[in-house]
Short mmCIF file of C-alpha atoms in Angstrom, two decimals:
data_model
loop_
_atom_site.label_atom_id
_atom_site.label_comp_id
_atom_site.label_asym_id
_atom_site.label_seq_id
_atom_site.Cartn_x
_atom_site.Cartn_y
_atom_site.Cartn_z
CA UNK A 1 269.89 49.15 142.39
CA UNK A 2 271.50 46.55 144.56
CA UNK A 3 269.98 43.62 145.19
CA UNK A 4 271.38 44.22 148.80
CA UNK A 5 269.46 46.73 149.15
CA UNK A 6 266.18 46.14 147.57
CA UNK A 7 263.05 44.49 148.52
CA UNK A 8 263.03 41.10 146.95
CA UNK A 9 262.16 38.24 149.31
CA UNK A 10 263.33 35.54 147.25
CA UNK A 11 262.31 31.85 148.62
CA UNK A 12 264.62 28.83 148.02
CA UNK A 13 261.62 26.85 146.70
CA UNK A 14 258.21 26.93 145.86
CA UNK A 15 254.87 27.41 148.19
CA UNK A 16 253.45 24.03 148.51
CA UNK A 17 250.09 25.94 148.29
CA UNK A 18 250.94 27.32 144.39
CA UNK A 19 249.61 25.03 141.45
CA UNK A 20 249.78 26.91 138.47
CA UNK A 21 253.59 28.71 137.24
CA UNK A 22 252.74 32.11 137.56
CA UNK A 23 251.44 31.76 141.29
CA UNK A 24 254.53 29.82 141.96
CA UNK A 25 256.98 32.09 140.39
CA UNK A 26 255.41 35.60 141.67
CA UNK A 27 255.35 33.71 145.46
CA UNK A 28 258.69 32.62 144.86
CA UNK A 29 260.30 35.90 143.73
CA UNK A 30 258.56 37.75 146.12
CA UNK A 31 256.70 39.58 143.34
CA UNK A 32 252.98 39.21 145.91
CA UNK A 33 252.44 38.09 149.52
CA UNK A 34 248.57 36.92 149.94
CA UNK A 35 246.61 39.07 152.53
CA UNK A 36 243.70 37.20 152.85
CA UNK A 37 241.79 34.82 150.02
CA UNK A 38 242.44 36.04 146.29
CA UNK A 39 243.45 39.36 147.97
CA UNK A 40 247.62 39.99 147.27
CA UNK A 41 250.29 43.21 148.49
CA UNK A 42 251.97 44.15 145.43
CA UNK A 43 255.55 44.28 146.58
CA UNK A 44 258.36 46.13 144.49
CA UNK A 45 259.32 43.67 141.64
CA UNK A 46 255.12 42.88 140.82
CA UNK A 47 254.34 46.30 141.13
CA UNK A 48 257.35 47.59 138.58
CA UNK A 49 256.20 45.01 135.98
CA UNK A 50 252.70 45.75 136.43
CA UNK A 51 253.15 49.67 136.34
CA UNK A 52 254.67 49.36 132.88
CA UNK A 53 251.62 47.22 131.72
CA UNK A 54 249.66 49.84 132.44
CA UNK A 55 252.13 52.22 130.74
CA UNK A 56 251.58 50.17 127.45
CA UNK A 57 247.71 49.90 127.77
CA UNK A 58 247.15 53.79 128.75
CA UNK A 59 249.57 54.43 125.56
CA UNK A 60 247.41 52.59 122.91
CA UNK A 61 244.25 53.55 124.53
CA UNK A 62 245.42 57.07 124.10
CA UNK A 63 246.38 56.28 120.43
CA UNK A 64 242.57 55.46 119.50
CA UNK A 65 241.29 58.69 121.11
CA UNK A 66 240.04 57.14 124.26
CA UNK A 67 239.92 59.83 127.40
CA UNK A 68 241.39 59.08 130.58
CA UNK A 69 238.64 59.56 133.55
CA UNK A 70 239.50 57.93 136.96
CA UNK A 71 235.93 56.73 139.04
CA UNK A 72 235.67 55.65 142.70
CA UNK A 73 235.69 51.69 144.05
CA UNK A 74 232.11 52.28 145.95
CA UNK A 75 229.58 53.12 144.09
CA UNK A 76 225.71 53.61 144.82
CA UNK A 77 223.36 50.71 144.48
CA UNK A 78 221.01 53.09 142.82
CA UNK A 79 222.40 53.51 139.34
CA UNK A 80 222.93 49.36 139.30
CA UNK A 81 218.71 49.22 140.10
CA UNK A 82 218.36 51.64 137.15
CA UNK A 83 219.84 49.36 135.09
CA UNK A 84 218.34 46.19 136.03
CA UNK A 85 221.30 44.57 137.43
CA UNK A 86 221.95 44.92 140.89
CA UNK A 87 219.68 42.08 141.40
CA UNK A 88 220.87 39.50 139.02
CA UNK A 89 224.27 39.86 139.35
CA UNK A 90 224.60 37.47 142.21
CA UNK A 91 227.16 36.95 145.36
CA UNK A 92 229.93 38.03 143.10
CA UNK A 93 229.43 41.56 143.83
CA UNK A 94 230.22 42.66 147.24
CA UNK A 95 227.45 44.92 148.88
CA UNK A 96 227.98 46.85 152.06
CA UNK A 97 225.91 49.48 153.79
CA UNK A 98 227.37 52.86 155.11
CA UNK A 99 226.75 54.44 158.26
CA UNK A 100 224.08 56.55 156.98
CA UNK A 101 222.45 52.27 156.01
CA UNK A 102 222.68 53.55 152.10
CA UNK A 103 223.30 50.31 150.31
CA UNK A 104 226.49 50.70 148.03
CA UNK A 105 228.86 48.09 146.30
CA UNK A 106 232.81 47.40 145.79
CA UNK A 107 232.62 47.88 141.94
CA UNK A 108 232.76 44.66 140.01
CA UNK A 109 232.46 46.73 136.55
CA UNK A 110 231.16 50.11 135.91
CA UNK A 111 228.63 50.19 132.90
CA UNK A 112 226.19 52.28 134.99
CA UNK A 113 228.76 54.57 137.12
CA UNK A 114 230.17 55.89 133.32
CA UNK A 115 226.82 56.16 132.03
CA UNK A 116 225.85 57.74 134.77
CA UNK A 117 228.33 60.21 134.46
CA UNK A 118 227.72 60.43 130.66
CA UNK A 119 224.05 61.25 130.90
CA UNK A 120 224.78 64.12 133.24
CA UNK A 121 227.31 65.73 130.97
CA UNK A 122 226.37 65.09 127.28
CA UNK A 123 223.28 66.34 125.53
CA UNK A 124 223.99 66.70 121.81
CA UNK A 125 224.76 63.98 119.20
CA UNK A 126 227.22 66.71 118.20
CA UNK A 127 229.17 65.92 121.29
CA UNK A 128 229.87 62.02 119.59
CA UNK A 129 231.49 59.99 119.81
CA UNK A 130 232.68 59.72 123.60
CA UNK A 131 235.44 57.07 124.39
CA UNK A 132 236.06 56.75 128.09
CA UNK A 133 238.75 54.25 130.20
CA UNK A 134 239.96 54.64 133.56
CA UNK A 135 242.45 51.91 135.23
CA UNK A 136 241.15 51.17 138.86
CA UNK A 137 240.94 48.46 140.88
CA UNK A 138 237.82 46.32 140.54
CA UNK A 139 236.29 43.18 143.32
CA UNK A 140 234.82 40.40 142.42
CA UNK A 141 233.95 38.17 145.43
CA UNK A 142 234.96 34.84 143.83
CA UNK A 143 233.19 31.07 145.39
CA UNK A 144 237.00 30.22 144.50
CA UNK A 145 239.63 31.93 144.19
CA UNK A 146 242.44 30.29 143.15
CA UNK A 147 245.95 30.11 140.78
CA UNK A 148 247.15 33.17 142.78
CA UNK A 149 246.06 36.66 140.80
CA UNK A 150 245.04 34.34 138.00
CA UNK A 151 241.94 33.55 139.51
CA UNK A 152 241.64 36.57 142.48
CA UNK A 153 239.19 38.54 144.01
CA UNK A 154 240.62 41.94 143.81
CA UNK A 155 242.16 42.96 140.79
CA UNK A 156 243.96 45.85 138.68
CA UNK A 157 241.93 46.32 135.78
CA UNK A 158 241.49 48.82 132.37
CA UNK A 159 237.97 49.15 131.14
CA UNK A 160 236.66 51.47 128.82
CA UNK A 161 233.77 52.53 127.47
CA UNK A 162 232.34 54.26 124.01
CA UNK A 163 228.67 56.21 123.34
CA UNK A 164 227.86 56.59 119.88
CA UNK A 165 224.72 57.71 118.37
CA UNK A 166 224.06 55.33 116.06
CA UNK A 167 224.94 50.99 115.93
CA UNK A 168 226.88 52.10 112.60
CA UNK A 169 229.28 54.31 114.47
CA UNK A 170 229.66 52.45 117.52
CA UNK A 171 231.15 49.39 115.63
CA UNK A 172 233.78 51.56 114.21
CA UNK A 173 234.51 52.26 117.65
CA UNK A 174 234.20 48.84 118.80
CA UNK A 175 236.67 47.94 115.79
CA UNK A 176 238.90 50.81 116.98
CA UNK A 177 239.31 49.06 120.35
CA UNK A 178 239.80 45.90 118.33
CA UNK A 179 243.05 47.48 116.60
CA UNK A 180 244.23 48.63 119.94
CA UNK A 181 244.32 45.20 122.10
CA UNK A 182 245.85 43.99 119.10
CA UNK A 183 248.50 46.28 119.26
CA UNK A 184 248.77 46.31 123.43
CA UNK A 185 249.33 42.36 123.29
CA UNK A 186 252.15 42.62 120.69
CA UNK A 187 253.69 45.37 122.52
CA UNK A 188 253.76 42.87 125.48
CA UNK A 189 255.37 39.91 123.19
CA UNK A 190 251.70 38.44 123.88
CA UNK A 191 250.00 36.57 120.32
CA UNK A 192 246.44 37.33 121.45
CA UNK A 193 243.77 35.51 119.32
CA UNK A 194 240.65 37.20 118.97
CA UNK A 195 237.79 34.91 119.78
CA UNK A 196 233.79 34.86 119.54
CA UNK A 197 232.57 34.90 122.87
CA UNK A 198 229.63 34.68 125.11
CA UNK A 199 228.67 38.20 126.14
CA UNK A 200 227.40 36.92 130.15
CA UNK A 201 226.41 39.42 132.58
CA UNK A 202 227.89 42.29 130.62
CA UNK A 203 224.92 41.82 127.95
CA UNK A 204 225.01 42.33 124.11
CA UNK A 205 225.00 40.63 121.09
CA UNK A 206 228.86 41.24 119.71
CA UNK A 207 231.61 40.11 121.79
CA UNK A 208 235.30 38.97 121.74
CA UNK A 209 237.48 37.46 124.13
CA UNK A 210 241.45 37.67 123.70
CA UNK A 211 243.10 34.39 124.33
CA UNK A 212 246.54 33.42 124.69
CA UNK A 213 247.67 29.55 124.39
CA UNK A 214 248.35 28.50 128.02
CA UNK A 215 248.28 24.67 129.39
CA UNK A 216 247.09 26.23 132.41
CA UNK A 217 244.41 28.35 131.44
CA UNK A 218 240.46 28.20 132.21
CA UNK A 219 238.69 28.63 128.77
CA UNK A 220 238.65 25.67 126.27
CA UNK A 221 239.16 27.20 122.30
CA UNK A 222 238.28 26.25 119.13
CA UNK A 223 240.69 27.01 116.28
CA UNK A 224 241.98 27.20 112.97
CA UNK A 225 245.72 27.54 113.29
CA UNK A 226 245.69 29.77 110.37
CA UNK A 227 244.35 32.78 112.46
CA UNK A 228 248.10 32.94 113.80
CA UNK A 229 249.33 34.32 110.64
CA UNK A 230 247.35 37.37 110.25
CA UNK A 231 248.70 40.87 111.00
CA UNK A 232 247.38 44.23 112.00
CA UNK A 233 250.18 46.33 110.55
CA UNK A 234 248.99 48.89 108.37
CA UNK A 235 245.52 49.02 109.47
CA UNK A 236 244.65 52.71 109.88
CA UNK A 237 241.89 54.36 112.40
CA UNK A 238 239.05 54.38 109.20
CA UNK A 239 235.94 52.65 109.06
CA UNK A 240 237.06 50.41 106.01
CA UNK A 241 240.38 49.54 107.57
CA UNK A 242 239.45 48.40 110.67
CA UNK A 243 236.12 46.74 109.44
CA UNK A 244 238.37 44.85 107.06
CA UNK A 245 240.65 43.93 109.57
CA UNK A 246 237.93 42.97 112.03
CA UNK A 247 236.85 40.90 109.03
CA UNK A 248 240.03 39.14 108.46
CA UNK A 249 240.21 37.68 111.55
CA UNK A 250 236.86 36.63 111.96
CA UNK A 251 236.82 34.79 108.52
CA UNK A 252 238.84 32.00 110.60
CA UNK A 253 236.70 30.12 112.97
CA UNK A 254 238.15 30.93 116.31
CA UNK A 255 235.65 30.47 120.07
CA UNK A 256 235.78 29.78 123.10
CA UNK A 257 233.55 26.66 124.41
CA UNK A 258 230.57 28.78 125.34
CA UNK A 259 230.03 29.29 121.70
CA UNK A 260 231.49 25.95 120.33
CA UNK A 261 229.52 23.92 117.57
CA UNK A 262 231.23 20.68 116.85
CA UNK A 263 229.52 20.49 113.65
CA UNK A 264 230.85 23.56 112.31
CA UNK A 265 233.72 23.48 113.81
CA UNK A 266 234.46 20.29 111.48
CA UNK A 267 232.59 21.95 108.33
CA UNK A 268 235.06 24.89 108.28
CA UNK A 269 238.16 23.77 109.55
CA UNK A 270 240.16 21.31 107.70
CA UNK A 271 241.54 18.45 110.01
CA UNK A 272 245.05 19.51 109.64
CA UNK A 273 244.18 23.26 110.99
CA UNK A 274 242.35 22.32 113.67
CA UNK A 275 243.68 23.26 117.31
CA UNK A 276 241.54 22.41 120.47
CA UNK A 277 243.35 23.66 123.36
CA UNK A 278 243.42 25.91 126.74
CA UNK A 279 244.17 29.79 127.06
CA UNK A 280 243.91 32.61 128.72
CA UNK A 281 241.96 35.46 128.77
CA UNK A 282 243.16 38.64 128.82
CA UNK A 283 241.07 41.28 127.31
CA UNK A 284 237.24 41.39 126.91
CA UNK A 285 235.07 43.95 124.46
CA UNK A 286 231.52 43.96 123.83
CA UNK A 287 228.69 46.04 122.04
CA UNK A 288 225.78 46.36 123.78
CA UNK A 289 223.54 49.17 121.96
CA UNK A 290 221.37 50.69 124.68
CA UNK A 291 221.35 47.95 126.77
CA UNK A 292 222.27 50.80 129.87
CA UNK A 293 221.58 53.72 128.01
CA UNK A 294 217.73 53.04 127.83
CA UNK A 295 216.77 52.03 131.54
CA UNK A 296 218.76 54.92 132.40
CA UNK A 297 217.61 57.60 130.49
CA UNK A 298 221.28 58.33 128.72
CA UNK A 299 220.42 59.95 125.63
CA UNK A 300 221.10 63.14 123.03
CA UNK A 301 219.05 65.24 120.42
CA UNK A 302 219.37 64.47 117.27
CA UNK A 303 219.40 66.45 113.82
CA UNK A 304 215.66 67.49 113.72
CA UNK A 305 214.38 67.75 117.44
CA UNK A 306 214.17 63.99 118.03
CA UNK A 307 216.28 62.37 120.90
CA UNK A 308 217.55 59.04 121.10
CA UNK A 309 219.31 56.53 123.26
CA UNK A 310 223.35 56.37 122.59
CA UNK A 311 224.67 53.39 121.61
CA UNK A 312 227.47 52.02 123.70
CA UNK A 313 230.41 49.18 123.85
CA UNK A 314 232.72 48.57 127.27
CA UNK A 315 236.21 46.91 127.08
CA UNK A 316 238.43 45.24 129.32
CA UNK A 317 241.95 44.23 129.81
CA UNK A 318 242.94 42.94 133.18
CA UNK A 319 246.42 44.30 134.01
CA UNK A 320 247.42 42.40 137.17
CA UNK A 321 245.99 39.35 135.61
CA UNK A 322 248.69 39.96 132.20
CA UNK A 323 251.45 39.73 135.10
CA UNK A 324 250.67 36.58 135.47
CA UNK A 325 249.38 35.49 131.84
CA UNK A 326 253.19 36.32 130.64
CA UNK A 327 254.85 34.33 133.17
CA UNK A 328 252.65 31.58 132.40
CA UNK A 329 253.51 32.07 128.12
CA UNK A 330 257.13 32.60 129.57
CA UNK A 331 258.30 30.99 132.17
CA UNK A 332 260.44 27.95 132.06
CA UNK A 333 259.37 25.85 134.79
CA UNK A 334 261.74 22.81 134.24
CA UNK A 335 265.11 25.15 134.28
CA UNK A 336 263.58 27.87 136.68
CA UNK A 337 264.09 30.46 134.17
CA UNK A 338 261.99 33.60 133.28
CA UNK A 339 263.00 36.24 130.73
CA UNK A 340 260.73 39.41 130.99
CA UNK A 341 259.61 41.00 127.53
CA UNK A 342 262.01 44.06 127.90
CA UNK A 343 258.75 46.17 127.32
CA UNK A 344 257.84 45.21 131.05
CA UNK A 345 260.98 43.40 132.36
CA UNK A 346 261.30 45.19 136.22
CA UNK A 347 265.18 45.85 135.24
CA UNK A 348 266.47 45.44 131.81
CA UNK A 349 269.82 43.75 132.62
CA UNK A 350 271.05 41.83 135.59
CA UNK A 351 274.73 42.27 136.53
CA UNK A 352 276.48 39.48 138.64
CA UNK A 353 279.33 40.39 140.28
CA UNK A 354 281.84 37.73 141.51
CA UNK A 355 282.51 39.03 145.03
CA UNK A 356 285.76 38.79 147.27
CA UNK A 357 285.87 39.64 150.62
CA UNK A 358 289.63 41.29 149.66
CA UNK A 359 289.00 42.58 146.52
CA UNK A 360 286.12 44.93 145.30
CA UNK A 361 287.43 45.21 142.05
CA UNK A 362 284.10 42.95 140.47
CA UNK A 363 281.78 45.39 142.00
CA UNK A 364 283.65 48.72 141.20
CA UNK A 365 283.70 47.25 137.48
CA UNK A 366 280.14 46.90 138.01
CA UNK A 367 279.56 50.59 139.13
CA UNK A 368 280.94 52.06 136.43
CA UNK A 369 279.67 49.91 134.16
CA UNK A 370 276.07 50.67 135.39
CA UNK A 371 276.57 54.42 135.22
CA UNK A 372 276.98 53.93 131.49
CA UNK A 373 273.77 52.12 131.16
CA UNK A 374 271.77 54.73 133.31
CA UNK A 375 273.14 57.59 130.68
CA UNK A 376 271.60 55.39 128.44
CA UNK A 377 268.15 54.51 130.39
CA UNK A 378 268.74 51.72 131.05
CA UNK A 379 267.70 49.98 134.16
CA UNK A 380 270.23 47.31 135.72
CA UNK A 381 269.91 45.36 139.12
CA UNK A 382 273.32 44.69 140.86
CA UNK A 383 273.81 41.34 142.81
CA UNK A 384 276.83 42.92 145.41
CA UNK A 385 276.24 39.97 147.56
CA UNK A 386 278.67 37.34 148.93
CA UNK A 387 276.67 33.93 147.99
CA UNK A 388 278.57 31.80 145.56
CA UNK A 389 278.38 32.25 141.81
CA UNK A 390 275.28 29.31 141.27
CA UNK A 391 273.24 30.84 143.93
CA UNK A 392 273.53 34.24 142.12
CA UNK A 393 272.66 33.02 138.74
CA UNK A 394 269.68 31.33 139.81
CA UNK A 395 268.13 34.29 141.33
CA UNK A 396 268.82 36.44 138.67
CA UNK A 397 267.20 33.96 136.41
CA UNK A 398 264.41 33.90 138.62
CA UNK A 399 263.73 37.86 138.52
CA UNK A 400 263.90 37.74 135.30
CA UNK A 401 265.84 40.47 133.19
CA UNK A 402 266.23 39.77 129.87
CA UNK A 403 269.84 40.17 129.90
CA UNK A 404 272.89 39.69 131.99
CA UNK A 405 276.37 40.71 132.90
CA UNK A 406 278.70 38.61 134.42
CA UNK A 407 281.49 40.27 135.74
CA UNK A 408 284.63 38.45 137.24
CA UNK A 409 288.36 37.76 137.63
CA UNK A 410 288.34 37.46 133.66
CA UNK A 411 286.55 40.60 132.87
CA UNK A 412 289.77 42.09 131.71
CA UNK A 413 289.71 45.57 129.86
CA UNK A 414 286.55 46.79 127.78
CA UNK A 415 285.69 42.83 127.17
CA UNK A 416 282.44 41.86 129.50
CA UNK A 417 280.42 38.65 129.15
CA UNK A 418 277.06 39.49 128.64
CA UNK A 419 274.05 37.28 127.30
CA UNK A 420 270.52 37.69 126.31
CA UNK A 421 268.75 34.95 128.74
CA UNK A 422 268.18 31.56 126.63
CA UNK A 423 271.53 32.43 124.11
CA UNK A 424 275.03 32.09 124.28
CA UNK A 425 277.02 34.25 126.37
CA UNK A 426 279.29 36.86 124.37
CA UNK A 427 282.07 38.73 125.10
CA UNK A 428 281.25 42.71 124.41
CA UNK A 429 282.16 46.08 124.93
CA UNK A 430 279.88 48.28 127.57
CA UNK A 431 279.12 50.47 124.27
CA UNK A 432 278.19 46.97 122.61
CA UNK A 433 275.33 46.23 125.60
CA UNK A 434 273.87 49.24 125.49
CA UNK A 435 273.45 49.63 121.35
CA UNK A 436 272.29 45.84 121.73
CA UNK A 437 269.90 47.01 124.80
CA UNK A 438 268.67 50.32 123.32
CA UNK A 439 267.36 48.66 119.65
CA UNK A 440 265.45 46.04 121.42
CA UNK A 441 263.72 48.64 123.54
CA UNK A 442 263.00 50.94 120.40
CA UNK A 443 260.82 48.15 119.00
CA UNK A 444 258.47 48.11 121.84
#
């Protein structure tokens, strides 16, 4: 791709009207243009990075066992009366009327479409356990909105959720989908602490937020610095495993500042482990029992003739909202430099080409040079324009590949400079790159 020819509306300096890093930077880099309040266009470089988020979630959802369904944005105002909560969810939750005046909502979450859809298919415990996701976009009509997709109204989210017939067996799928955003957030060079959490208008009595250290983010956490050490390698998908890794993590104290207690917050944490700080959220689960299952009727026989309600959990991780949470873990604000995780990077290399308007040499180097990295898969972004060599390095840095290749009057023979963003630039062969390029995409 040339960067001549693609759709990247780069600005020269930030929106006035951006506070936070990742508003400024996805403004900036054309990565979003607003629409109307908290409502963004994806435009080519957002949408790339977001589409391989997605990737990575669908992947390790998969992994657990978790079926892909895909449900609708509008839903009936029915099932949410069933349930109890189309009342008390309040003037987040946009409510419209058709033509036929049937009341109906923009989906803020869908506990009651899934169980819905659950209740109607599944009639035997035999049939459990069921874990469901789709990835959809969800609307939630903010007072607020604010910090660009950090802080939207419309938003690109995965939720999932599991029916078990008994509260034994749904924690072992609740732990399961513990495992899993532990593994999604490495995958996406994210350390994502698992935090106790208030369960709000979800409902339940078990619930974890995901937080990643961010100056800029909304919830306040309580810490001990310890919990950064643990691992999930090794755990396998067995109730013992995961209910000792579950265990590990929680023997830490680690909450957000709904469910702070000074007091023991001092009692368990040593003064020298302590960390009170901001982050951000980026994945929610919850157990709920039969918090929907009962008002609506969802349940299965049982061994023996009896029937009982399922038992059920729902998970979240927003994707559009990651886009932002790595740029703000990321980013380099002071030097105007962002290096994608090559997991998600919209092109893994950068090439900049030192253009003359009598010589095309720089740019037929460049060619074949990319035509060895595409027989490799791997994706590179040409800059073929004429702007002077400080111009193009800056908006390279700004999009954000993790590496580059600077090709000019001293790229002589099968030497190139190339550099991983942040190091020191080396001079390589193209067959160099691309074993360099290929091992760091292996490990994600």
């Amino acid at each position: 791709m040339y960067i001549s020819q693609s759709f990247i509306p780069i600005l020269k300096n930030n929106p006035s009207e951006a506070k936070i890093k990742s508003h400024q930077l996805m403004l900036r880099v054309g990565m979003i243009k607003q629409s109307s309040a908290g409502i963004y266009s994806w435009l080519p470089l957002g949408f790339k990075v977001m589409k391989k988020i997605e990737d990575i979630v669908r992947e390790e959802q998969n992994k657990i066992g978790a079926q892909e369904i895909l449900m609708p944005t509008i839903q009936s105002s029915e099932i949410w009366k069933e349930s109890g909560r189309y009342e008390d969810y309040g003037e987040e939750m946009l409510r419209i009327k058709d033509r036929q005046d049937r009341e109906m909502l923009y989906g803020p979450t869908n506990e009651e479409l899934v169980t819905d859809i659950f209740r109607a298919s599944v009639k035997s415990y035999k049939s459990l356990p069921q874990l469901l996701y789709h990835i959809q976009w969800k609307f939630r009509d903010e007072i607020r909105p604010r910090f660009g997709i950090m802080r939207c109204r419309e938003f690109y989210m995965k939720d999932a959720y599991s029916f078990d017939i008994s509260d034994e067996e749904a924690l072992f799928s609740y732990n399961k989908f513990f495992l899993s955003y532990l593994k999604t957030f490495k995958r996406l060079d994210l350390t994502a602490i698992p935090m106790a959490a208030d369960t709000g208008p979800i409902g339940g009595n078990l619930s974890h937020e995901f937080i990643i250290l961010a100056e800029t983010g909304e919830s306040k956490i309580y810490t001990d610095k310890r919990i950064f050490d643990l691992k999930s390698e090794g755990t396998k998908l067995e109730k013992k495993s995961l209910e000792d890794l579950r265990k590990k993590y929680e023997e830490f104290y680690s909450v957000t500042d709904e469910k702070f207690n000074k007091n023991e917050f001092e009692k368990k944490v040593s003064e020298t482990n302590r960390l009170k700080t901001k982050g951000i959220e980026v994945g929610h689960i919850f157990y709920f029992g039969d918090k929907y299952s009962k008002p609506m009727g969802a349940s299965v026989d049982l061994p023996g003739g009896k029937k009982d309600f399922v038992k059920m959990g729902s998970y979240g991780i927003g994707v559009s909202r990651l886009v932002g949470a790595i740029i703000e873990a990321k980013y380099d604000e002071k030097n105007e430099i962002m290096k994608w995780p090559i997991s998600v990077a919209p092109y893994d290399i950068g090439i900049i080409t030192m253009i003359n308007k009598n010589d095309n040499s720089a740019l037929e180097k460049a060619n074949k040079f990319n035509s060895e990295l595409e027989k490799n898969n791997i994706d590179a972004i040409i800059d073929d324009t004429d702007e002077n060599f400080s111009s193009k390095i800056k908006k390279m840095n700004l999009i954000g590949a993790p590496y580059q290749i600077i090709i000019g009057k001293q790229t002589e023979g099968d030497l190139i400079e190339f550099k991983e963003v942040g190091k020191e630039t080396k001079k390589l062969k193209i067959t160099e790159i691309i074993e360099i390029i290929k091992k760091q995409k292996e490990k994600n």
